[in-house]
mmCIF file of C-alpha atoms in Angstrom:
data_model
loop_
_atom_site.group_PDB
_atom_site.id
_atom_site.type_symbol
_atom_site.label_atom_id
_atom_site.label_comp_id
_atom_site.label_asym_id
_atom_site.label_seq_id
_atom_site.Cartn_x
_atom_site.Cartn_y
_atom_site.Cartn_z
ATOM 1 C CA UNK A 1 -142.461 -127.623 148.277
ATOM 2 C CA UNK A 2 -140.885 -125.444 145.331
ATOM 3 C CA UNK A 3 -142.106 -122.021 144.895
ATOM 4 C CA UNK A 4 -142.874 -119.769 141.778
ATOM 5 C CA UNK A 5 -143.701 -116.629 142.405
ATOM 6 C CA UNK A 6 -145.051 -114.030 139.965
ATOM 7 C CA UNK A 7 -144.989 -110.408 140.551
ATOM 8 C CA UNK A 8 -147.846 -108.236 138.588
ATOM 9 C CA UNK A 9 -151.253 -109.973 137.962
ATOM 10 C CA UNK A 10 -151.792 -107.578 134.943
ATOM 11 C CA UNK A 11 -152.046 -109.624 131.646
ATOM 12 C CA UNK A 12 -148.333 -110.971 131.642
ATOM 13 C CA UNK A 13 -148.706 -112.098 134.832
ATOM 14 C CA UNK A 14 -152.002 -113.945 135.093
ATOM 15 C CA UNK A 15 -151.097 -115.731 131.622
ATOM 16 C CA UNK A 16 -147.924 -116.657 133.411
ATOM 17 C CA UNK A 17 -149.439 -117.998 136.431
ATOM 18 C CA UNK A 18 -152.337 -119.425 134.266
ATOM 19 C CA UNK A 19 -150.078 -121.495 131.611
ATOM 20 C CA UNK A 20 -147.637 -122.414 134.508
ATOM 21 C CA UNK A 21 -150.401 -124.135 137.028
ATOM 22 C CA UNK A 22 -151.282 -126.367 134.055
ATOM 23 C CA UNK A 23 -147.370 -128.003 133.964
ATOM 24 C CA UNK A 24 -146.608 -128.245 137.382
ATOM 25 C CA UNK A 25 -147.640 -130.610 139.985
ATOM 26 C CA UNK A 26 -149.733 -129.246 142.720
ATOM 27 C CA UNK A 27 -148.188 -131.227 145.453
ATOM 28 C CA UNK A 28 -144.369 -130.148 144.295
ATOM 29 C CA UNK A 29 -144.894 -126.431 143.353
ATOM 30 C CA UNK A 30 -146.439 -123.998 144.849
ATOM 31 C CA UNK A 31 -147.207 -120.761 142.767
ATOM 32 C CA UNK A 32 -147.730 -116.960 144.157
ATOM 33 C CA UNK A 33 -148.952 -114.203 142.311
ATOM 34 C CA UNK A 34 -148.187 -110.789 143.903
ATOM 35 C CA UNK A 35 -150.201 -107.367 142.843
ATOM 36 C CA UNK A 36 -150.765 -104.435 144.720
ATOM 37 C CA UNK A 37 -154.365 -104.493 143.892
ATOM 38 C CA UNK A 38 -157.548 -106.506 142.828
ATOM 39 C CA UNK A 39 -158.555 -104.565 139.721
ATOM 40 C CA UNK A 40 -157.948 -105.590 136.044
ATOM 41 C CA UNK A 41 -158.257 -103.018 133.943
ATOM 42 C CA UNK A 42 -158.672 -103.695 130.099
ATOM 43 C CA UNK A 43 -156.510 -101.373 128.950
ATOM 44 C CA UNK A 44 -157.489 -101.204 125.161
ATOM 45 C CA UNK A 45 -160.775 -100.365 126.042
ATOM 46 C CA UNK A 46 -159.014 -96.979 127.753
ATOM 47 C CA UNK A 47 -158.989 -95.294 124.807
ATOM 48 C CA UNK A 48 -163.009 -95.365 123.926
ATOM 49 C CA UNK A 49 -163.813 -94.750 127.513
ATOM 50 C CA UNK A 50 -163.499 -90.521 126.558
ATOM 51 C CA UNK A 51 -165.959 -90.955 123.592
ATOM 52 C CA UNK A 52 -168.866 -93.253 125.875
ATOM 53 C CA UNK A 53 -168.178 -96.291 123.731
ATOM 54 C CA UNK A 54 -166.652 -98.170 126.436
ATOM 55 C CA UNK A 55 -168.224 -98.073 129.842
ATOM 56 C CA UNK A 56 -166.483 -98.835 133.575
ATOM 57 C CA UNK A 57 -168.833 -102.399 134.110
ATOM 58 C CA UNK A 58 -167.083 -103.677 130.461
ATOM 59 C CA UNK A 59 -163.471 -102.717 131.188
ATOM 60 C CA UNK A 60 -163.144 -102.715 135.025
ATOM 61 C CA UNK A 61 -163.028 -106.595 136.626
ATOM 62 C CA UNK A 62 -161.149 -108.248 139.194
ATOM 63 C CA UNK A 63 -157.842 -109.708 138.996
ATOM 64 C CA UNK A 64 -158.569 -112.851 140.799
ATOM 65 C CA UNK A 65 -161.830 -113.820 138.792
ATOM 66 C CA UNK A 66 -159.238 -114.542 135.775
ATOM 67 C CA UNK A 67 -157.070 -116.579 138.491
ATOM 68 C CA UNK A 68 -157.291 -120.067 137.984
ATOM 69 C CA UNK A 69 -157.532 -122.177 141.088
ATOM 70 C CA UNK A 70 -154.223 -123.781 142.944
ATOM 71 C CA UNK A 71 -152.658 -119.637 142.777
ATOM 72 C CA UNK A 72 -152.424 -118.225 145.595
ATOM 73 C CA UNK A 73 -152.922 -114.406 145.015
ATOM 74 C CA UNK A 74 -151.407 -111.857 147.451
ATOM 75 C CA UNK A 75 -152.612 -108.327 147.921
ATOM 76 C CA UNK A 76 -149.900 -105.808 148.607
ATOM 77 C CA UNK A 77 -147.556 -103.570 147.684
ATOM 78 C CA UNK A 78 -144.057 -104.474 146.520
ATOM 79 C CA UNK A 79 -141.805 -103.476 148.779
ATOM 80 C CA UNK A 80 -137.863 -104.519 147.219
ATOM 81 C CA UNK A 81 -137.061 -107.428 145.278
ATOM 82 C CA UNK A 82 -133.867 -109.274 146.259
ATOM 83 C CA UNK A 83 -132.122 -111.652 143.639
ATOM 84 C CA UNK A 84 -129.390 -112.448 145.489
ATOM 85 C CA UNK A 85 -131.182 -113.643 148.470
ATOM 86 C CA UNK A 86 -134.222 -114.849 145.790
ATOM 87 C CA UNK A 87 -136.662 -113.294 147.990
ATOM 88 C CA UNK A 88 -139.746 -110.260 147.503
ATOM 89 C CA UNK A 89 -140.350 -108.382 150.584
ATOM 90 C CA UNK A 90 -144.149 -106.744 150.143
ATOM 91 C CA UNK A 91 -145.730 -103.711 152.294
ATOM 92 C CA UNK A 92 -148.676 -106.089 154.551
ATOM 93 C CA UNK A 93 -148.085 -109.742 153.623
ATOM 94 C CA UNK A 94 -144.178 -110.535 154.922
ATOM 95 C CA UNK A 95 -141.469 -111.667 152.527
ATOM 96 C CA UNK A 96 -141.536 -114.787 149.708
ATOM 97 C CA UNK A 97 -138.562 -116.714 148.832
ATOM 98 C CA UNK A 98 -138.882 -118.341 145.820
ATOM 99 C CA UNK A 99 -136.967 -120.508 143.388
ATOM 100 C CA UNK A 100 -138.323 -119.131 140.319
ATOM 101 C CA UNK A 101 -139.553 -116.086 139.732
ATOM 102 C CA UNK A 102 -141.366 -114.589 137.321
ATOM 103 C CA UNK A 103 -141.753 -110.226 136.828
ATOM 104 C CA UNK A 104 -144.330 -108.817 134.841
ATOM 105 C CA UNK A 105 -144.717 -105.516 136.744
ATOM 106 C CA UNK A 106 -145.740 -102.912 133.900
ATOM 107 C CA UNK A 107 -145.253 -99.481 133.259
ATOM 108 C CA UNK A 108 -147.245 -96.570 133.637
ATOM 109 C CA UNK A 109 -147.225 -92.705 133.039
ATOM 110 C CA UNK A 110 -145.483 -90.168 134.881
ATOM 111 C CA UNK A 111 -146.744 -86.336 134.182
ATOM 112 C CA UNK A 112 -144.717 -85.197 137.081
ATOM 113 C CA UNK A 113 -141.494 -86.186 134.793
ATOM 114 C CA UNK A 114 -142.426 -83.393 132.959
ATOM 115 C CA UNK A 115 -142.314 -79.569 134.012
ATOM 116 C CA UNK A 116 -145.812 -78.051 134.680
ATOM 117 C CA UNK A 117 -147.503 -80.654 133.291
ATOM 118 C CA UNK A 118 -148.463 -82.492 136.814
ATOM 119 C CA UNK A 119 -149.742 -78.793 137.640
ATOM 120 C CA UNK A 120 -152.104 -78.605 134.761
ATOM 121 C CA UNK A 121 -153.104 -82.195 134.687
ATOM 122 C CA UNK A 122 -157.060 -82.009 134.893
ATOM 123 C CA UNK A 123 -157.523 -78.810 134.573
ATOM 124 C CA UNK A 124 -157.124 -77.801 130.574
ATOM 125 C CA UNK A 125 -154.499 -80.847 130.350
ATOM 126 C CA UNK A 126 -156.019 -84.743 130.129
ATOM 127 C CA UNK A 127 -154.651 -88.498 129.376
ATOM 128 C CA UNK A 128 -156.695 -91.692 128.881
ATOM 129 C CA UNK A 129 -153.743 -94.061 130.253
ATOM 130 C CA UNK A 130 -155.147 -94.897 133.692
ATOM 131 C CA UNK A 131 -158.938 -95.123 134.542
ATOM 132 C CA UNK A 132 -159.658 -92.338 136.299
ATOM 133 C CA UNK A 133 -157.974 -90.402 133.536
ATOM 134 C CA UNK A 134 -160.491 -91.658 131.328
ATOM 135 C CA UNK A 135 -163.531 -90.794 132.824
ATOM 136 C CA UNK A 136 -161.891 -86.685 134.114
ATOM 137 C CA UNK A 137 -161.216 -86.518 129.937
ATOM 138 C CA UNK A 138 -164.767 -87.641 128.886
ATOM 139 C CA UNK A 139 -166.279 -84.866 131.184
ATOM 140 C CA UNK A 140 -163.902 -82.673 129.769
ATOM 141 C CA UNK A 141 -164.672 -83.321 126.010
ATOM 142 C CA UNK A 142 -168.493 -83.369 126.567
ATOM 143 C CA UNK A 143 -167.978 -79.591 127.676
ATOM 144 C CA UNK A 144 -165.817 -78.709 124.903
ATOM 145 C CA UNK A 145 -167.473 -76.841 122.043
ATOM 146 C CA UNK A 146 -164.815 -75.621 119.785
ATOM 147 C CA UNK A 147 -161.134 -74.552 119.921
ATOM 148 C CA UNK A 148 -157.949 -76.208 119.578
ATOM 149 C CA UNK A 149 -156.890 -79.636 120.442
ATOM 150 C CA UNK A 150 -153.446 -80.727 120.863
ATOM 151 C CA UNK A 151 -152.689 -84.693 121.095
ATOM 152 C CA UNK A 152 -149.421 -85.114 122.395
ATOM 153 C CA UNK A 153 -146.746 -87.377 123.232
ATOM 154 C CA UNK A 154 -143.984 -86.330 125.381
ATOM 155 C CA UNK A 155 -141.125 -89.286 124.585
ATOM 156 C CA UNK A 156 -140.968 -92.852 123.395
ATOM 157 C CA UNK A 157 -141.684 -95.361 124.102
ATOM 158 C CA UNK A 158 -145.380 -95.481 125.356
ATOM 159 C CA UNK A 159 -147.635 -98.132 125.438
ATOM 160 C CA UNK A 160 -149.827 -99.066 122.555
ATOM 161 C CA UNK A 161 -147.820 -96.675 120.018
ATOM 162 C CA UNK A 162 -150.695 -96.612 117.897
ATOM 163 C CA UNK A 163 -152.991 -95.582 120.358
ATOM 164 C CA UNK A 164 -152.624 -91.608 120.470
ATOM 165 C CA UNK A 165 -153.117 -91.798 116.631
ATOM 166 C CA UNK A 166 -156.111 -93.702 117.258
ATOM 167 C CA UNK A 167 -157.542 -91.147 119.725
ATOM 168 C CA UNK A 168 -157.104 -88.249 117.302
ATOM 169 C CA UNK A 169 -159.308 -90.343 115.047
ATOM 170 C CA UNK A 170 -162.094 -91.007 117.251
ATOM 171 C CA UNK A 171 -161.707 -87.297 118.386
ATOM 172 C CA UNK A 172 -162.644 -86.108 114.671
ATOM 173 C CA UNK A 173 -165.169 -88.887 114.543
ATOM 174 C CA UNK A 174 -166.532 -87.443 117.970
ATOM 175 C CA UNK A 175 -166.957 -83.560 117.201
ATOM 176 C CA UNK A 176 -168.617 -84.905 113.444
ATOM 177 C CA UNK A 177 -171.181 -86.454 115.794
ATOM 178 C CA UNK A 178 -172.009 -83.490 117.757
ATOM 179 C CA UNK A 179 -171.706 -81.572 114.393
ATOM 180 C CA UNK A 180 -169.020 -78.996 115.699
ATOM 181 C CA UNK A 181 -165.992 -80.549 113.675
ATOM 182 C CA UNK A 182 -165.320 -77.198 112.134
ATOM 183 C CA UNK A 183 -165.540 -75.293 114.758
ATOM 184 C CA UNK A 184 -161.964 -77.765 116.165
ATOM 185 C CA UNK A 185 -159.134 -77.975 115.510
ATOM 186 C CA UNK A 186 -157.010 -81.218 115.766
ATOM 187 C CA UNK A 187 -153.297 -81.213 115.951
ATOM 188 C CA UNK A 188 -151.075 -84.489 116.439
ATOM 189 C CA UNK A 189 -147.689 -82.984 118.300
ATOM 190 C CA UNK A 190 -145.506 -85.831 117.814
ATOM 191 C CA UNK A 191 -141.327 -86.799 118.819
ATOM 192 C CA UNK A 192 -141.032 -89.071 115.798
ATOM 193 C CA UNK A 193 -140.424 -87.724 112.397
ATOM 194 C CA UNK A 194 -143.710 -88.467 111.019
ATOM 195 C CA UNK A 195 -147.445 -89.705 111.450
ATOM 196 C CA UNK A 196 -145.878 -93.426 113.213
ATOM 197 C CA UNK A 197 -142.537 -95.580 113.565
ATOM 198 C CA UNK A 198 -143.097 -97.536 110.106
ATOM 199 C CA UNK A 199 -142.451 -95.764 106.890
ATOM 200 C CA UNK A 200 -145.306 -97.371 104.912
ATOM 201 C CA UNK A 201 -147.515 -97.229 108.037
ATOM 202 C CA UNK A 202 -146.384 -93.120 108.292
ATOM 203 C CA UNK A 203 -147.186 -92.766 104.305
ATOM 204 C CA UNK A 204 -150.943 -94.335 105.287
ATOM 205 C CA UNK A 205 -151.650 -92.562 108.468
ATOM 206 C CA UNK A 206 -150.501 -89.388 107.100
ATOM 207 C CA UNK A 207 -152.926 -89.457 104.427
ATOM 208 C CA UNK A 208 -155.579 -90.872 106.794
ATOM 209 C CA UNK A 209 -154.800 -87.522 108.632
ATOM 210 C CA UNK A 210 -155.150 -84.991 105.578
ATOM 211 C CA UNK A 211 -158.730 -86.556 104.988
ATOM 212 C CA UNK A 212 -159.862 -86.150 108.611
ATOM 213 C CA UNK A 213 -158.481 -82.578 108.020
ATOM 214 C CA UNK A 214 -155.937 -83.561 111.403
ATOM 215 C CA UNK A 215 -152.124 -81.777 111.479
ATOM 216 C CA UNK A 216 -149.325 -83.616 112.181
ATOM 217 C CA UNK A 217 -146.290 -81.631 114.123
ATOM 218 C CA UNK A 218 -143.428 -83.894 114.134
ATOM 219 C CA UNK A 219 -139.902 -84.026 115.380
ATOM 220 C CA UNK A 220 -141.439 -82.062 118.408
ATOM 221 C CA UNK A 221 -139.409 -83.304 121.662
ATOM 222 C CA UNK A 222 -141.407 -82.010 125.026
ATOM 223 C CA UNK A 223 -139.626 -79.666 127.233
ATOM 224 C CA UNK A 224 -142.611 -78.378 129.306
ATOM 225 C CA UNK A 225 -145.990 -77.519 129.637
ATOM 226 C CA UNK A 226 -147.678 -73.875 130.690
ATOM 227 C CA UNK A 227 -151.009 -74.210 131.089
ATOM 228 C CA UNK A 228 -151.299 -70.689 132.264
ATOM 229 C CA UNK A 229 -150.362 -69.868 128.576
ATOM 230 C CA UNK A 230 -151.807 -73.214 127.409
ATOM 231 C CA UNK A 231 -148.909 -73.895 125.889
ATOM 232 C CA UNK A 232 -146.293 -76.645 125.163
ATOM 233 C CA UNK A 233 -142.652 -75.934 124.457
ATOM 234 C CA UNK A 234 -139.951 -78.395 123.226
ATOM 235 C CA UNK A 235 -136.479 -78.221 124.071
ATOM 236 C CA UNK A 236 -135.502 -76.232 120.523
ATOM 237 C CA UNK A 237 -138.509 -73.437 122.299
ATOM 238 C CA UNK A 238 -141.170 -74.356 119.152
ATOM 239 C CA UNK A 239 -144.828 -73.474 120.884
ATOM 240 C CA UNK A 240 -147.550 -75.278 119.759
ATOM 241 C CA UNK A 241 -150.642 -73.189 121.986
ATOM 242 C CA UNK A 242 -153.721 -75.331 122.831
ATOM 243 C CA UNK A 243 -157.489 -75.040 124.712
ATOM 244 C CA UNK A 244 -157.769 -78.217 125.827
ATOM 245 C CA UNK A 245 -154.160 -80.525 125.547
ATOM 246 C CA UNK A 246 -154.556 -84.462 125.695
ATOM 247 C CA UNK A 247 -150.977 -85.820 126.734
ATOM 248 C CA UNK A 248 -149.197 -88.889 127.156
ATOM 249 C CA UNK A 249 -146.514 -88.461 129.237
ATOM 250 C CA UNK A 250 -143.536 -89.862 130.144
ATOM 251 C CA UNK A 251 -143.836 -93.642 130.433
ATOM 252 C CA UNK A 252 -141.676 -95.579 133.461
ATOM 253 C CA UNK A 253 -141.151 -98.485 135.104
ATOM 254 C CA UNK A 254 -142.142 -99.738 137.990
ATOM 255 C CA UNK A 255 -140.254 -97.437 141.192
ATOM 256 C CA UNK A 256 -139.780 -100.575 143.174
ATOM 257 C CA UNK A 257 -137.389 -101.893 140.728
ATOM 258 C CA UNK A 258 -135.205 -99.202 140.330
ATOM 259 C CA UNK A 259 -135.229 -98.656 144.211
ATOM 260 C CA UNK A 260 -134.045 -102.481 144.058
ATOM 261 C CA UNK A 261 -131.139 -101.750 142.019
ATOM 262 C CA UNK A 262 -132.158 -104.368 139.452
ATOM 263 C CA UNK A 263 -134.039 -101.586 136.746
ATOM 264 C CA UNK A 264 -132.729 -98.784 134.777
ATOM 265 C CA UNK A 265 -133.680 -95.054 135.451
ATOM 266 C CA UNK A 266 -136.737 -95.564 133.589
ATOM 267 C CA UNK A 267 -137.834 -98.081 135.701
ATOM 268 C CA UNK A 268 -137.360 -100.780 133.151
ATOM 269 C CA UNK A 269 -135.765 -104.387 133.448
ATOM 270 C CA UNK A 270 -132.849 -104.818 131.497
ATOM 271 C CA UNK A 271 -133.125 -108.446 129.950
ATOM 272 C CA UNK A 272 -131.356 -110.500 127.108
ATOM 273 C CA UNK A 273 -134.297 -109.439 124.416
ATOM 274 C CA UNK A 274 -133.835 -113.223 122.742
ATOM 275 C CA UNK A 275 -134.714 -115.128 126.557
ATOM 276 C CA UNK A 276 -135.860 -111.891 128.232
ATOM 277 C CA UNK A 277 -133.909 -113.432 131.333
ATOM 278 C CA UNK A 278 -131.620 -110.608 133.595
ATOM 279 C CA UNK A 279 -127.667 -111.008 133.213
ATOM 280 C CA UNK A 280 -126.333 -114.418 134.993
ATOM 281 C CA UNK A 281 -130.289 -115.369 136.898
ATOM 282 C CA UNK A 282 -130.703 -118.336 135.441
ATOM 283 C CA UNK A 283 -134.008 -118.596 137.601
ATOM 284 C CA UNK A 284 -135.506 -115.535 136.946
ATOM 285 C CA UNK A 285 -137.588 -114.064 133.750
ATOM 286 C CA UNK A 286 -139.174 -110.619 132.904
ATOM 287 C CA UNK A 287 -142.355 -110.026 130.889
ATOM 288 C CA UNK A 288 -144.396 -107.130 129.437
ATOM 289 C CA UNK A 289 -144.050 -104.071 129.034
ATOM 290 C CA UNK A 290 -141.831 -103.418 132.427
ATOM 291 C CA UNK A 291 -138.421 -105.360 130.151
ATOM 292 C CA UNK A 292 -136.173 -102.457 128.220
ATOM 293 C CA UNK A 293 -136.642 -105.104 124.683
ATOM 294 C CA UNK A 294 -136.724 -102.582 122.377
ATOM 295 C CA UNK A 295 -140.334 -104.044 120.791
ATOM 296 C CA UNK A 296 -143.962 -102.329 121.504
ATOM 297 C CA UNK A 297 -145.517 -102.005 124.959
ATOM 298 C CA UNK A 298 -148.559 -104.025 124.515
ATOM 299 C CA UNK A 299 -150.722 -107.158 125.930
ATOM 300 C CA UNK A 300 -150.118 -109.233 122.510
ATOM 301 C CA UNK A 301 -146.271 -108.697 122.903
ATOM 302 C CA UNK A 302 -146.673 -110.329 126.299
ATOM 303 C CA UNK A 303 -148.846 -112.706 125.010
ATOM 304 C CA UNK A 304 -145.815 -113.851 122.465
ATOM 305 C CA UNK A 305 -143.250 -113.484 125.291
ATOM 306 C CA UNK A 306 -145.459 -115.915 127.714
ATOM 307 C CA UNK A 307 -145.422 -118.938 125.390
ATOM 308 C CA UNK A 308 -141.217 -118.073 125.234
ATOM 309 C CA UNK A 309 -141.303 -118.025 128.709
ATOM 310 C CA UNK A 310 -143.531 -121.280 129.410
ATOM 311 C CA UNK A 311 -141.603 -123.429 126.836
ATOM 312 C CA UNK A 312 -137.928 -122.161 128.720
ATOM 313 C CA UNK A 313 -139.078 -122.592 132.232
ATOM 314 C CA UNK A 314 -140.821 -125.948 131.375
ATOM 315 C CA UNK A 315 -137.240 -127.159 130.212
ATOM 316 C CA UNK A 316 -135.328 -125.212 133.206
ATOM 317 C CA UNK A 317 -137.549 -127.341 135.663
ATOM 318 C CA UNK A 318 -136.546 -130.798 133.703
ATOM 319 C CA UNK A 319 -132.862 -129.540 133.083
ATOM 320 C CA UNK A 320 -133.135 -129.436 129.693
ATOM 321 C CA UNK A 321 -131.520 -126.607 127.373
ATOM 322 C CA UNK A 322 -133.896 -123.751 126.704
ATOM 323 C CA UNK A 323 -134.279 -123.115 122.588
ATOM 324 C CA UNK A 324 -137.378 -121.126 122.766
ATOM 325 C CA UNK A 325 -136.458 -117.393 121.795
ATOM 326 C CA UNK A 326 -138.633 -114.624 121.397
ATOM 327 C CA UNK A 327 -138.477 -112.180 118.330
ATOM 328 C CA UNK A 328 -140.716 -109.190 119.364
ATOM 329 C CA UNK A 329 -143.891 -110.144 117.881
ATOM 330 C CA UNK A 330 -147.074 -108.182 118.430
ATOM 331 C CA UNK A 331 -148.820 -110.125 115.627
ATOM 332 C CA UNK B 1 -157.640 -97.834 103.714
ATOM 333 C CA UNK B 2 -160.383 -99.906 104.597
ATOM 334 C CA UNK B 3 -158.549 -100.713 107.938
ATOM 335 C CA UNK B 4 -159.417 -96.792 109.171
ATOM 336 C CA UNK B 5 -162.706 -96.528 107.985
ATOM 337 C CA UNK B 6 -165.576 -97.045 110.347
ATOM 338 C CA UNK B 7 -166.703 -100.605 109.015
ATOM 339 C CA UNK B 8 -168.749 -103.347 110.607
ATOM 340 C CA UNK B 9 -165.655 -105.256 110.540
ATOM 341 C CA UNK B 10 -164.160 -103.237 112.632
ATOM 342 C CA UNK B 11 -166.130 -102.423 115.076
ATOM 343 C CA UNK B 12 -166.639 -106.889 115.056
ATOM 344 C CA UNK B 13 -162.683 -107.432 115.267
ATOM 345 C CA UNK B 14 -163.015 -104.895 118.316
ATOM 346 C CA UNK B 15 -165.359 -106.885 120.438
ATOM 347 C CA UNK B 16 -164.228 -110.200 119.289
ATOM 348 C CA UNK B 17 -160.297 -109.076 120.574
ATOM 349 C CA UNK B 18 -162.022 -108.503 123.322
ATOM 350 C CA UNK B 19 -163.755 -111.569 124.115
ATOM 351 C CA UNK B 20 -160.379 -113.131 123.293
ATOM 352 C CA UNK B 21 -158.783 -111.333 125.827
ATOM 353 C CA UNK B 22 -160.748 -112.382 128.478
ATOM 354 C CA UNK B 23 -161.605 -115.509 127.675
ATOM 355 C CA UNK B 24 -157.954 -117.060 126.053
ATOM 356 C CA UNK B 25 -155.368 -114.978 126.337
ATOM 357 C CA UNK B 26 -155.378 -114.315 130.395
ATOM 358 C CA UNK B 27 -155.997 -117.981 130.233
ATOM 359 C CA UNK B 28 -152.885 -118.465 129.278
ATOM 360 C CA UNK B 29 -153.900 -120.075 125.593
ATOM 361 C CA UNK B 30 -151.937 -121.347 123.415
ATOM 362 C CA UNK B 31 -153.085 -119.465 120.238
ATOM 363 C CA UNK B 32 -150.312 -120.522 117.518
ATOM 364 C CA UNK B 33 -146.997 -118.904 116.905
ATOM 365 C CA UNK B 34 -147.295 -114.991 115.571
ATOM 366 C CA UNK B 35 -148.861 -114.477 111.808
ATOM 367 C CA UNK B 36 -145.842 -112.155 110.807
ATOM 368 C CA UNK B 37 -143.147 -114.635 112.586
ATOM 369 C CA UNK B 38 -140.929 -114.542 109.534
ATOM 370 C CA UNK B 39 -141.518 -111.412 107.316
ATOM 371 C CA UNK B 40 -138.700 -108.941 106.914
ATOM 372 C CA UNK B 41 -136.326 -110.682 109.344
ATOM 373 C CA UNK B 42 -133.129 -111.155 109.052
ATOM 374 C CA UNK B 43 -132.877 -114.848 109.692
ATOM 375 C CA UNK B 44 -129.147 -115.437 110.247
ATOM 376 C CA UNK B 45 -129.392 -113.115 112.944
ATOM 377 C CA UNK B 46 -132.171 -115.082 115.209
ATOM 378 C CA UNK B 47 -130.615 -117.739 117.002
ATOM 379 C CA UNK B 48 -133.094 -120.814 115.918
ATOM 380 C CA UNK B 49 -134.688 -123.234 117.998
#
């Protein structure tokens, strides 16, 4: 029996493992997906959780009820992944050899990458990029009644680039509700040089900003946080002084992969961004938003890369020469 | 503009990406190459199928 085996059963993954059990015969391949837990989280439906648009029962499921049957779906922790050998070694459930493997293993934030903001995080400091953020930073902005908040983002890239925008929008939309909009103020700290990535998307958003009365701080590279002070400094020492700060920090990879030796310090996959296969592994092929392809960090990227990936593997299997390349695509 | 406003539309797209998500894309869906596939590239520099 061949084996494919899939590590992260996150959206890359389970479309892998999905699309994949359709092609290949159940009595020739045998496919694992490995995750270190059971919960899917729909991660654009993090961003409304704050406001009490989107509740835990709609965004929190199970990974294995989007599982199709003839996967086998292992519970553990990633322990080291071994190309050389072709073999994942996991925390409970032994070691997996495989012939092909797929990686779709994510990134996530890291507040501890920068200095006092780990220190500060829940107390006048928030995020909405893990679940439990979510629901800490809805408490928190029922409570607040007026003063100054700061949305910022420490460093690209992040996932969902869009998204911190998108939360200073619904912010203003959420203090005109509980009529106390001019007794906040909303300021969008940014590192890029204006309002988004895109010039004609900047020239829009900016002037979606002006209306909704929001300030935009670019160019504004975060050094550290005080929340003593409730400040944030960059690295030139600008201040920007906040009540209540809503950060996204540092995005990384996943550890594992940089304590494998296969990931860059950031914890991200380096890949050819055209096949998103590693350097001279003609059996193995990265995913999502844990690959270093300079393109957004976001489900429909994944969704893009997964038909590359199905199409290439499909002809790797048959010996055929693999002409499907990926371009990036979010839409 | 109209894309920022709060619209009906909107809020429809929202639960109908959704419902997508959940239903076809984990699935593993085919759901036909990406709209924007060609616009602004630079098409000598893709390597073509």
């Amino acid at each position: 029996m061949k084996k494919l085996v899939i590590l992260g059963a996150g959206c890359g993954g389970t479309m892998m493992a999905n699309k994949m059990r359709r092609h290949l015969d159940r009595d020739e391949w045998n496919i694992t997906i490995i995750d270190k837990d059971n919960i899917h989280d729909y991660q654009p439906g993090y961003l409304f959780v704050p406001f009490g648009i989107n509740t835990e029962k709609e965004i929190r499921k199970t990974k294995r009820e989007f599982i199709k049957p003839g996967i086998d779906f292992v519970i553990s922790e990633l322990v080291n992944v071994d190309w050389d050998r072709q073999e994942i070694a996991t925390a409970s459930r032994g070691k997996f050899s495989y012939d092909i493997l797929i990686m779709s293993t994510g990134c996530d934030v890291r507040p501890e990458e920068v200095e006092g903001l780990a220190e500060t995080w829940g107390k006048n400091v928030f995020g909405y990029y893990r679940f439990d953020d979510c629901k800490a930073l809805k408490k928190a902005l029922a409570q607040f009644n007026g003063g100054k908040l700061v949305v910022n983002i420490a460093e690209m890239p992040i996932k969902c680039p869009v998204a911190p925008l998108e939360f200073a929008f619904l912010a203003d939309w959420h203090f005109h509700e509980r009529g106390i909009r001019d007794k906040v103020e909303i300021e969008f700290v940014t590192p890029l040089t204006g309002a988004f990535t895109k010039p004609v998307a900047t020239q829009v958003l900016t002037e979606a900003c002006k209306q909704k009365n929001i300030t935009i701080t670019p160019n504004f590279a975060l050094g550290s946080v005080d929340g003593e002070r409730k400040v944030i400094q960059s690295y030139d020492g600008t201040e920007v002084n906040y009540d209540m700060l809503v950060s996204i920090p540092p995005n990384f990879g996943s550890q594992v992969m940089i304590d494998s030796g296969i990931a860059d310090p950031m914890g991200y996959i380096p890949v050819d961004k055209y096949t998103l296969q590693p350097k001279d592994r003609d059996n193995v092929w990265v995913l999502g938003d844990g690959t270093n392809v300079p393109t957004s960090k976001a489900g429909a990227v994944a969704h893009f890369q997964a038909d590359i990936l199905e199409e290439n593997i499909m002809a790797f299997i048959n010996g055929e020469a693999q002409h499907a390349r990926s371009d990036g695509h979010a839409l | 503009m109209g894309l920022l406003q709060d619209t009906e539309i909107n809020h429809l797209s929202k639960l109908i990406f959704k419902w997508a998500y959940y239903n076809l894309l984990l699935a593993g869906t085919w759901l036909g190459p990406p709209a924007l596939q060609l616009a602004g590239k630079r098409m000598d520099m893709i390597k073509k199928k």
